[in-house]
XYZ file of N, CA, C and O in Angstrom:
684
model
N 74.174 -6.306 115.798
C 74.409 -5.215 116.682
C 73.852 -3.935 116.052
O 74.095 -3.655 114.894
N 73.127 -3.142 116.827
C 72.492 -1.918 116.333
C 73.517 -0.794 116.220
O 74.428 -0.682 117.031
N 73.337 0.022 115.215
C 74.232 1.161 115.012
C 73.925 2.244 116.039
O 72.776 2.427 116.430
N 74.945 2.916 116.460
C 74.757 3.998 117.435
C 74.282 5.262 116.720
O 74.761 5.591 115.647
N 73.369 5.926 117.338
C 72.878 7.197 116.798
C 73.946 8.262 117.020
O 74.662 8.248 118.023
N 74.047 9.149 116.071
C 74.997 10.252 116.206
C 74.574 11.130 117.369
O 73.372 11.328 117.600
N 75.535 11.635 118.119
C 75.159 12.495 119.254
C 74.477 13.767 118.763
O 74.804 14.281 117.702
N 73.543 14.229 119.556
C 72.823 15.459 119.237
C 73.757 16.644 119.435
O 74.409 16.764 120.460
N 73.845 17.471 118.441
C 74.688 18.667 118.548
C 73.816 19.902 118.500
O 73.039 20.085 117.583
N 73.987 20.698 119.475
C 73.231 21.934 119.571
C 73.936 23.013 118.760
O 75.143 23.201 118.863
N 73.165 23.716 117.943
C 73.741 24.803 117.163
C 73.830 26.047 118.035
O 72.866 26.443 118.680
N 74.994 26.641 118.047
C 75.198 27.865 118.811
C 74.829 29.038 117.922
O 75.321 29.177 116.817
N 73.916 29.858 118.415
C 73.477 31.026 117.668
C 74.050 32.281 118.313
O 74.063 32.417 119.520
N 74.487 33.194 117.470
C 74.886 34.503 117.938
C 73.615 35.335 118.061
O 72.806 35.367 117.140
N 73.445 35.988 119.188
C 72.254 36.810 119.389
C 72.653 38.273 119.490
O 73.675 38.610 120.079
N 71.833 39.109 118.878
C 72.089 40.543 118.939
C 70.789 41.268 119.267
O 69.722 40.883 118.797
N 70.899 42.256 120.108
C 69.786 43.142 120.440
C 69.966 44.408 119.625
O 71.016 45.049 119.685
N 68.952 44.759 118.846
C 68.962 45.972 118.034
C 67.842 46.878 118.519
O 66.676 46.494 118.475
N 68.180 48.058 118.985
C 67.183 48.999 119.474
C 67.164 50.207 118.544
O 68.186 50.870 118.353
N 65.997 50.461 117.972
C 65.808 51.621 117.118
C 65.190 52.759 117.902
O 64.399 52.531 118.820
N 65.528 53.965 117.500
C 65.004 55.136 118.202
C 63.479 55.224 118.108
O 62.820 55.612 119.059
N 62.925 54.886 116.952
C 61.481 54.986 116.768
C 61.006 54.016 115.704
O 61.716 53.076 115.323
N 59.798 54.251 115.219
C 59.172 53.328 114.267
C 59.947 53.221 112.952
O 60.052 52.138 112.386
N 60.500 54.318 112.465
C 61.258 54.277 111.210
C 62.476 53.374 111.336
O 62.735 52.522 110.476
N 63.237 53.554 112.400
C 64.425 52.733 112.614
C 64.053 51.263 112.785
O 64.729 50.379 112.248
N 62.972 51.006 113.503
C 62.538 49.623 113.722
C 62.136 48.967 112.411
O 62.494 47.806 112.146
N 61.412 49.678 111.555
C 61.019 49.096 110.264
C 62.243 48.782 109.416
O 62.303 47.734 108.769
N 63.233 49.677 109.418
C 64.459 49.404 108.684
C 65.179 48.193 109.277
O 65.620 47.305 108.541
N 65.316 48.137 110.587
C 66.003 47.013 111.224
C 65.302 45.686 110.931
O 65.967 44.677 110.666
N 63.986 45.680 110.944
C 63.245 44.456 110.612
C 63.501 44.049 109.165
O 63.656 42.866 108.855
N 63.543 45.030 108.282
C 63.812 44.750 106.871
C 65.215 44.160 106.710
O 65.394 43.142 106.023
N 66.195 44.764 107.354
C 67.559 44.246 107.267
C 67.652 42.850 107.864
O 68.346 41.982 107.316
N 66.953 42.622 108.956
C 66.938 41.279 109.557
C 66.394 40.262 108.565
O 66.940 39.172 108.412
N 65.325 40.623 107.846
C 64.740 39.686 106.881
C 65.691 39.417 105.717
O 65.703 38.313 105.166
N 66.493 40.392 105.342
C 67.429 40.220 104.226
C 68.708 39.493 104.613
O 69.248 38.724 103.818
N 69.202 39.747 105.809
C 70.545 39.295 106.157
C 70.613 38.182 107.204
O 71.714 37.740 107.530
N 69.488 37.710 107.711
C 69.570 36.646 108.731
C 68.692 35.434 108.417
O 68.502 34.603 109.272
N 68.196 35.303 107.211
C 67.265 34.218 106.923
C 67.917 32.973 106.335
O 67.235 32.006 106.069
N 69.215 32.963 106.158
C 69.844 31.827 105.503
C 70.392 30.786 106.472
O 71.254 30.002 106.108
N 69.933 30.761 107.701
C 70.402 29.771 108.661
C 71.855 29.988 109.060
O 72.571 29.047 109.327
N 72.272 31.250 109.111
C 73.674 31.541 109.390
C 74.011 31.551 110.876
O 75.078 31.996 111.255
N 73.101 31.081 111.729
C 73.392 31.030 113.154
C 73.341 32.374 113.838
O 74.007 32.600 114.841
N 72.547 33.277 113.313
C 72.474 34.647 113.820
C 71.018 34.979 114.085
O 70.165 34.789 113.224
N 70.723 35.458 115.278
C 69.371 35.855 115.639
C 69.387 37.308 116.097
O 70.211 37.679 116.941
N 68.477 38.105 115.554
C 68.412 39.525 115.904
C 67.054 39.848 116.509
O 66.023 39.594 115.901
N 67.071 40.399 117.711
C 65.860 40.883 118.366
C 65.790 42.386 118.141
O 66.739 43.105 118.452
N 64.678 42.863 117.592
C 64.509 44.289 117.290
C 63.527 44.883 118.294
O 62.435 44.356 118.488
N 63.931 45.982 118.907
C 63.103 46.662 119.901
C 62.974 48.135 119.544
O 63.853 48.718 118.933
N 61.889 48.755 119.998
C 61.591 50.158 119.738
C 61.722 50.953 121.033
O 61.068 50.642 122.027
N 62.553 51.986 121.022
C 62.719 52.845 122.200
C 61.646 53.933 122.262
O 61.568 54.660 123.243
N 60.839 54.073 121.212
C 59.740 55.042 121.153
C 60.204 56.482 121.353
O 59.560 57.265 122.055
N 61.318 56.824 120.714
C 61.761 58.215 120.692
C 62.271 58.734 122.011
O 62.929 58.025 122.755
N 62.002 59.982 122.283
C 62.411 60.700 123.494
C 63.909 60.954 123.555
O 64.482 61.090 124.625
N 64.575 60.970 122.407
C 65.979 61.342 122.357
C 66.947 60.188 122.479
O 66.596 59.073 122.856
N 68.194 60.492 122.149
C 69.245 59.480 122.124
C 69.488 58.866 123.499
O 69.757 57.668 123.610
N 69.402 59.675 124.547
C 69.594 59.153 125.900
C 68.596 58.075 126.240
O 68.951 57.044 126.836
N 67.352 58.268 125.837
C 66.332 57.255 126.094
C 66.627 55.972 125.314
O 66.383 54.878 125.810
N 67.143 56.110 124.101
C 67.454 54.928 123.290
C 68.532 54.097 123.980
O 68.407 52.872 124.102
N 69.567 54.740 124.459
C 70.640 54.033 125.160
C 70.090 53.385 126.431
O 70.349 52.212 126.703
N 69.321 54.131 127.222
C 68.742 53.577 128.448
C 67.820 52.393 128.153
O 67.833 51.391 128.872
N 67.033 52.509 127.085
C 66.128 51.417 126.707
C 66.932 50.164 126.343
O 66.572 49.058 126.743
N 68.009 50.337 125.611
C 68.851 49.195 125.245
C 69.445 48.534 126.481
O 69.490 47.303 126.582
N 69.872 49.333 127.429
C 70.435 48.784 128.672
C 69.380 47.982 129.420
O 69.643 46.862 129.882
N 68.171 48.539 129.526
C 67.088 47.816 130.220
C 66.743 46.513 129.507
O 66.561 45.470 130.145
N 66.652 46.552 128.178
C 66.330 45.348 127.407
C 67.431 44.296 127.544
O 67.143 43.107 127.647
N 68.672 44.726 127.547
C 69.796 43.789 127.648
C 69.835 43.094 129.001
O 70.324 41.975 129.110
N 69.295 43.729 130.008
C 69.267 43.111 131.345
C 68.189 42.048 131.462
O 68.225 41.223 132.369
N 67.222 42.055 130.554
C 66.134 41.079 130.591
C 66.503 39.762 129.924
O 65.883 38.744 130.170
N 67.494 39.778 129.054
C 67.942 38.566 128.360
C 69.412 38.748 128.013
O 69.892 39.868 127.894
N 70.095 37.641 127.835
C 71.515 37.721 127.515
C 71.707 37.770 126.005
O 71.159 36.950 125.272
N 72.450 38.755 125.543
C 72.745 38.927 124.128
C 74.254 38.924 123.935
O 74.990 39.457 124.771
N 74.688 38.361 122.817
C 76.113 38.390 122.493
C 76.560 39.798 122.114
O 77.681 40.198 122.414
N 75.679 40.517 121.430
C 75.992 41.875 120.984
C 74.763 42.753 121.168
O 73.635 42.268 121.109
N 75.013 44.050 121.347
C 73.931 45.027 121.494
C 74.268 46.230 120.629
O 75.428 46.648 120.572
N 73.246 46.788 119.988
C 73.460 47.965 119.149
C 72.230 48.848 119.180
O 71.104 48.364 119.380
N 72.456 50.134 118.976
C 71.359 51.095 118.865
C 71.504 51.843 117.550
O 72.613 52.102 117.086
N 70.367 52.158 116.940
C 70.307 52.993 115.747
C 69.533 54.236 116.138
O 68.350 54.151 116.499
N 70.222 55.382 116.111
C 69.597 56.609 116.596
C 70.039 57.810 115.785
O 71.063 57.787 115.111
N 69.204 58.853 115.834
C 69.511 60.118 115.177
C 70.415 60.946 116.081
O 70.318 60.867 117.306
N 71.246 61.754 115.455
C 72.134 62.623 116.227
C 71.691 64.078 116.176
O 72.429 64.959 116.593
N 70.463 64.319 115.666
C 70.022 65.708 115.515
C 69.554 66.342 116.822
O 69.397 67.551 116.896
N 69.337 65.558 117.859
C 68.898 66.118 119.140
C 69.327 65.201 120.282
O 69.308 63.983 120.142
N 69.719 65.794 121.403
C 69.943 65.074 122.652
C 71.072 64.045 122.583
O 71.066 63.073 123.316
N 72.061 64.214 121.732
C 73.162 63.257 121.661
C 74.387 63.899 122.291
O 74.943 64.857 121.773
N 74.799 63.351 123.440
C 75.903 63.952 124.188
C 77.015 62.930 124.398
O 76.821 61.725 124.250
N 78.155 63.427 124.784
C 79.298 62.562 125.101
C 78.968 61.650 126.285
O 79.421 60.509 126.342
N 78.179 62.124 127.237
C 77.805 61.300 128.393
C 77.023 60.065 127.954
O 77.269 58.956 128.451
N 76.089 60.227 127.015
C 75.328 59.073 126.520
C 76.241 58.128 125.742
O 76.132 56.910 125.830
N 77.159 58.706 124.986
C 78.110 57.899 124.221
C 78.968 57.051 125.165
O 79.158 55.853 124.949
N 79.460 57.659 126.222
C 80.275 56.924 127.212
C 79.459 55.830 127.893
O 79.946 54.725 128.110
N 78.213 56.156 128.226
C 77.362 55.172 128.895
C 77.121 53.964 127.995
O 77.172 52.817 128.445
N 76.863 54.189 126.724
C 76.658 53.087 125.781
C 77.927 52.239 125.683
O 77.862 50.999 125.729
N 79.069 52.892 125.562
C 80.336 52.146 125.465
C 80.592 51.317 126.714
O 81.081 50.195 126.639
N 80.270 51.873 127.881
C 80.499 51.128 129.131
C 79.626 49.887 129.218
O 79.957 48.939 129.929
N 78.526 49.865 128.490
C 77.624 48.710 128.463
C 77.847 47.842 127.215
O 77.036 46.970 126.912
N 78.928 48.118 126.481
C 79.276 47.372 125.248
C 78.177 47.445 124.197
O 77.875 46.456 123.525
N 77.600 48.618 124.066
C 76.557 48.838 123.066
C 77.185 49.550 121.874
O 77.794 50.609 122.023
N 77.024 48.965 120.691
C 77.501 49.582 119.460
C 76.515 50.682 119.090
O 75.300 50.471 119.083
N 77.042 51.844 118.774
C 76.206 52.987 118.407
C 76.286 53.174 116.898
O 77.372 53.373 116.349
N 75.139 53.110 116.246
C 75.064 53.410 114.817
C 74.290 54.716 114.711
O 73.105 54.770 115.040
N 75.000 55.756 114.267
C 74.435 57.099 114.267
C 73.913 57.495 112.897
O 74.613 57.334 111.902
N 72.690 57.985 112.878
C 72.116 58.578 111.679
C 72.293 60.078 111.792
O 71.697 60.711 112.657
N 73.145 60.641 110.937
C 73.428 62.069 111.035
C 72.880 62.790 109.813
O 73.290 62.481 108.708
N 72.009 63.728 109.938
C 71.336 64.116 111.175
C 70.130 63.227 111.496
O 69.635 63.223 112.610
N 69.677 62.442 110.487
C 68.510 61.586 110.703
C 68.585 60.369 109.775
O 69.398 60.337 108.846
N 67.741 59.401 110.012
C 67.708 58.165 109.228
C 67.501 58.434 107.744
O 68.188 57.865 106.888
N 66.575 59.316 107.431
C 66.256 59.599 106.034
C 67.458 60.146 105.265
O 67.579 59.916 104.060
N 68.365 60.828 105.950
C 69.536 61.413 105.290
C 70.393 60.338 104.634
O 70.709 60.411 103.449
N 70.765 59.315 105.393
C 71.637 58.312 104.797
C 70.864 57.330 103.919
O 71.423 56.753 102.991
N 69.564 57.168 104.156
C 68.773 56.330 103.251
C 68.664 56.998 101.876
O 68.714 56.313 100.845
N 68.530 58.309 101.853
C 68.550 59.021 100.570
C 69.911 58.855 99.890
O 69.980 58.693 98.665
N 70.961 58.855 100.672
C 72.299 58.640 100.119
C 72.422 57.239 99.513
O 73.016 57.066 98.447
N 71.841 56.248 100.160
C 71.831 54.882 99.607
C 71.204 54.884 98.217
O 71.682 54.226 97.297
N 70.151 55.673 98.039
C 69.439 55.740 96.761
C 70.082 56.732 95.781
O 69.558 56.943 94.693
N 71.195 57.340 96.175
C 71.893 58.253 95.272
C 71.376 59.677 95.298
O 71.626 60.447 94.374
N 70.653 60.043 96.354
C 70.078 61.385 96.445
C 70.566 62.126 97.690
O 69.864 62.982 98.223
N 71.751 61.792 98.153
C 72.280 62.422 99.354
C 72.833 63.808 99.075
O 73.419 64.054 98.025
N 72.572 64.720 99.969
C 73.177 66.052 99.958
C 72.859 66.701 101.296
O 72.069 66.179 102.076
N 73.482 67.819 101.554
C 73.269 68.525 102.817
C 71.858 69.117 102.864
O 71.452 69.832 101.957
N 71.135 68.765 103.902
C 69.794 69.297 104.165
C 69.577 69.239 105.672
O 70.253 68.504 106.369
N 68.560 69.935 106.141
C 68.133 69.788 107.525
C 67.262 68.544 107.651
O 66.797 67.984 106.658
N 67.031 68.102 108.868
C 66.239 66.888 109.102
C 64.857 66.950 108.458
O 64.417 65.994 107.819
N 64.165 68.079 108.622
C 62.818 68.199 108.047
C 62.866 68.103 106.525
O 61.999 67.473 105.900
N 63.892 68.698 105.923
C 64.036 68.625 104.463
C 64.323 67.191 104.008
O 63.805 66.750 102.979
N 65.150 66.473 104.761
C 65.434 65.069 104.428
C 64.143 64.243 104.462
O 63.897 63.429 103.571
N 63.340 64.464 105.471
C 62.091 63.706 105.598
C 61.141 64.008 104.434
O 60.522 63.091 103.881
N 61.040 65.277 104.049
C 60.192 65.640 102.906
C 60.717 65.021 101.615
O 59.965 64.470 100.812
N 62.025 65.104 101.399
C 62.635 64.552 100.189
C 62.478 63.033 100.136
O 62.231 62.455 99.078
N 62.614 62.382 101.277
C 62.430 60.932 101.346
C 61.021 60.559 100.909
O 60.823 59.634 100.118
N 60.031 61.281 101.407
C 58.637 61.026 101.050
C 58.415 61.221 99.554
O 57.763 60.407 98.894
N 58.989 62.280 98.979
C 58.855 62.541 97.543
C 59.508 61.429 96.735
O 58.928 60.901 95.785
N 60.726 61.053 97.099
C 61.493 60.063 96.327
C 60.973 58.638 96.486
O 61.031 57.849 95.546
N 60.499 58.297 97.674
C 60.128 56.903 97.949
C 58.621 56.670 97.997
O 58.173 55.523 97.975
N 57.837 57.720 98.107
C 56.390 57.576 98.091
C 55.762 57.231 99.425
O 54.538 57.217 99.546
N 56.582 56.941 100.406
C 56.102 56.606 101.745
C 57.051 57.227 102.758
O 58.225 57.407 102.464
N 56.576 57.517 103.965
C 57.500 57.952 105.010
C 58.353 56.761 105.469
O 58.006 55.600 105.231
N 59.448 57.039 106.129
C 60.380 55.982 106.540
C 59.781 55.015 107.553
O 60.276 53.904 107.701
N 58.714 55.396 108.247
C 58.104 54.479 109.209
C 57.119 53.511 108.552
O 56.579 52.638 109.224
N 56.905 53.628 107.253
C 55.998 52.737 106.525
C 56.799 51.550 105.986
O 57.707 51.724 105.164
N 56.472 50.362 106.432
C 57.233 49.161 106.064
C 57.247 48.902 104.565
O 58.155 48.246 104.061
N 56.285 49.436 103.817
C 56.228 49.187 102.375
C 57.398 49.801 101.610
O 57.722 49.359 100.510
N 58.029 50.811 102.170
C 59.104 51.502 101.462
C 60.349 50.628 101.309
O 61.046 50.697 100.297
N 60.610 49.772 102.270
C 61.889 49.057 102.290
C 62.021 47.954 101.243
O 63.022 47.934 100.514
N 61.074 47.049 101.097
C 61.242 46.032 100.048
C 61.264 46.626 98.642
O 61.932 46.106 97.750
N 60.587 47.737 98.451
C 60.494 48.352 97.134
C 61.741 49.164 96.785
O 62.240 49.091 95.665
N 62.259 49.934 97.727
C 63.344 50.876 97.430
C 64.703 50.494 98.025
O 65.708 51.121 97.703
N 64.736 49.494 98.889
C 65.980 49.126 99.559
C 66.178 47.613 99.511
O 66.206 46.937 100.542
N 66.340 47.105 98.305
C 66.569 45.673 98.114
C 67.993 45.336 98.565
O 68.842 46.223 98.741
N 68.257 44.080 98.703
C 69.608 43.661 99.101
C 70.642 44.119 98.063
O 71.743 44.540 98.430
N 70.294 44.041 96.800
C 71.227 44.462 95.760
C 71.573 45.949 95.889
O 72.736 46.341 95.770
N 70.565 46.776 96.141
C 70.789 48.219 96.300
C 71.639 48.484 97.548
O 72.586 49.270 97.516
N 71.315 47.812 98.638
C 72.061 48.007 99.884
C 73.510 47.551 99.743
O 74.438 48.251 100.162
N 73.714 46.385 99.151
C 75.079 45.879 98.979
C 75.906 46.800 98.091
O 77.090 47.026 98.345
N 75.291 47.357 97.058
C 76.004 48.262 96.158
C 76.355 49.580 96.850
O 77.412 50.165 96.587
N 75.488 50.054 97.744
C 75.707 51.332 98.428
C 76.636 51.210 99.633
O 77.215 52.208 100.073
N 76.805 50.034 100.132
C 77.562 49.832 101.373
C 78.962 50.462 101.359
O 79.346 51.107 102.340
N 79.749 50.329 100.294
C 81.101 50.915 100.328
C 81.129 52.439 100.445
O 82.101 53.000 100.930
N 80.077 53.119 100.046
C 80.097 54.583 100.068
C 79.227 55.198 101.159
O 79.285 56.406 101.383
N 78.420 54.387 101.858
C 77.550 54.912 102.920
C 77.998 54.287 104.249
O 77.666 53.147 104.568
N 78.767 55.055 105.001
C 79.396 54.547 106.229
C 78.382 54.052 107.250
O 78.613 53.041 107.923
N 77.256 54.730 107.384
C 76.249 54.313 108.363
C 75.679 52.951 107.997
O 75.492 52.097 108.862
N 75.400 52.730 106.731
C 74.921 51.426 106.277
C 75.956 50.351 106.563
O 75.625 49.266 107.060
N 77.212 50.635 106.270
C 78.273 49.666 106.519
C 78.343 49.310 108.000
O 78.436 48.145 108.368
N 78.278 50.315 108.878
C 78.322 50.074 110.316
C 77.147 49.214 110.765
O 77.301 48.295 111.586
N 75.990 49.472 110.227
C 74.791 48.720 110.590
C 74.886 47.275 110.113
O 74.566 46.341 110.860
N 75.358 47.067 108.907
C 75.470 45.690 108.393
C 76.558 44.912 109.120
O 76.441 43.690 109.280
N 77.586 45.576 109.616
C 78.590 44.885 110.436
C 77.970 44.346 111.708
O 78.362 43.284 112.195
N 76.979 45.053 112.260
C 76.271 44.569 113.433
C 75.563 43.246 113.123
O 75.477 42.355 113.959
N 75.100 43.110 111.874
C 74.439 41.882 111.436
C 75.445 40.774 111.107
O 75.063 39.698 110.681
N 76.714 41.064 111.242
C 77.727 40.041 111.002
C 78.036 39.813 109.549
O 78.603 38.788 109.177
N 77.663 40.778 108.684
C 77.967 40.638 107.240
C 78.879 41.766 106.796
O 79.008 42.779 107.407
């Protein structure tokens, strides 16, 4: 008598839509995806670019993208230095979109991850980031060199924005 084959079991994957405000946010999200989702943990992250135009556009872009495919979770990474209102915040919440805010900009908390955080304006943060990291935040080369998993994991307890973002990744 022949042995019965084990039934085929489909692996259930958690899917998340991540929408970045622009190229810098997208490069960071792709880097985090490569670090935190490659171990077969049943988690898939789709990264999309809202191409700027303010926080309202980022939320609207996420809503449009979420209607094209079904996602278990949705999140946006956006700057709060311009066009961020309570109305956009309410709209995101009504669509179950997690908001990860970079205050005032992405470079601000990335500098904090590297131990160089302090109060500056957005333009100053961007200049300081370029000086400290050698590349602008939209250049993919900056992330593997200056934001390794070890550095990110060590900074997570003290950088709230990083912690919020990694929670979206399920870690």
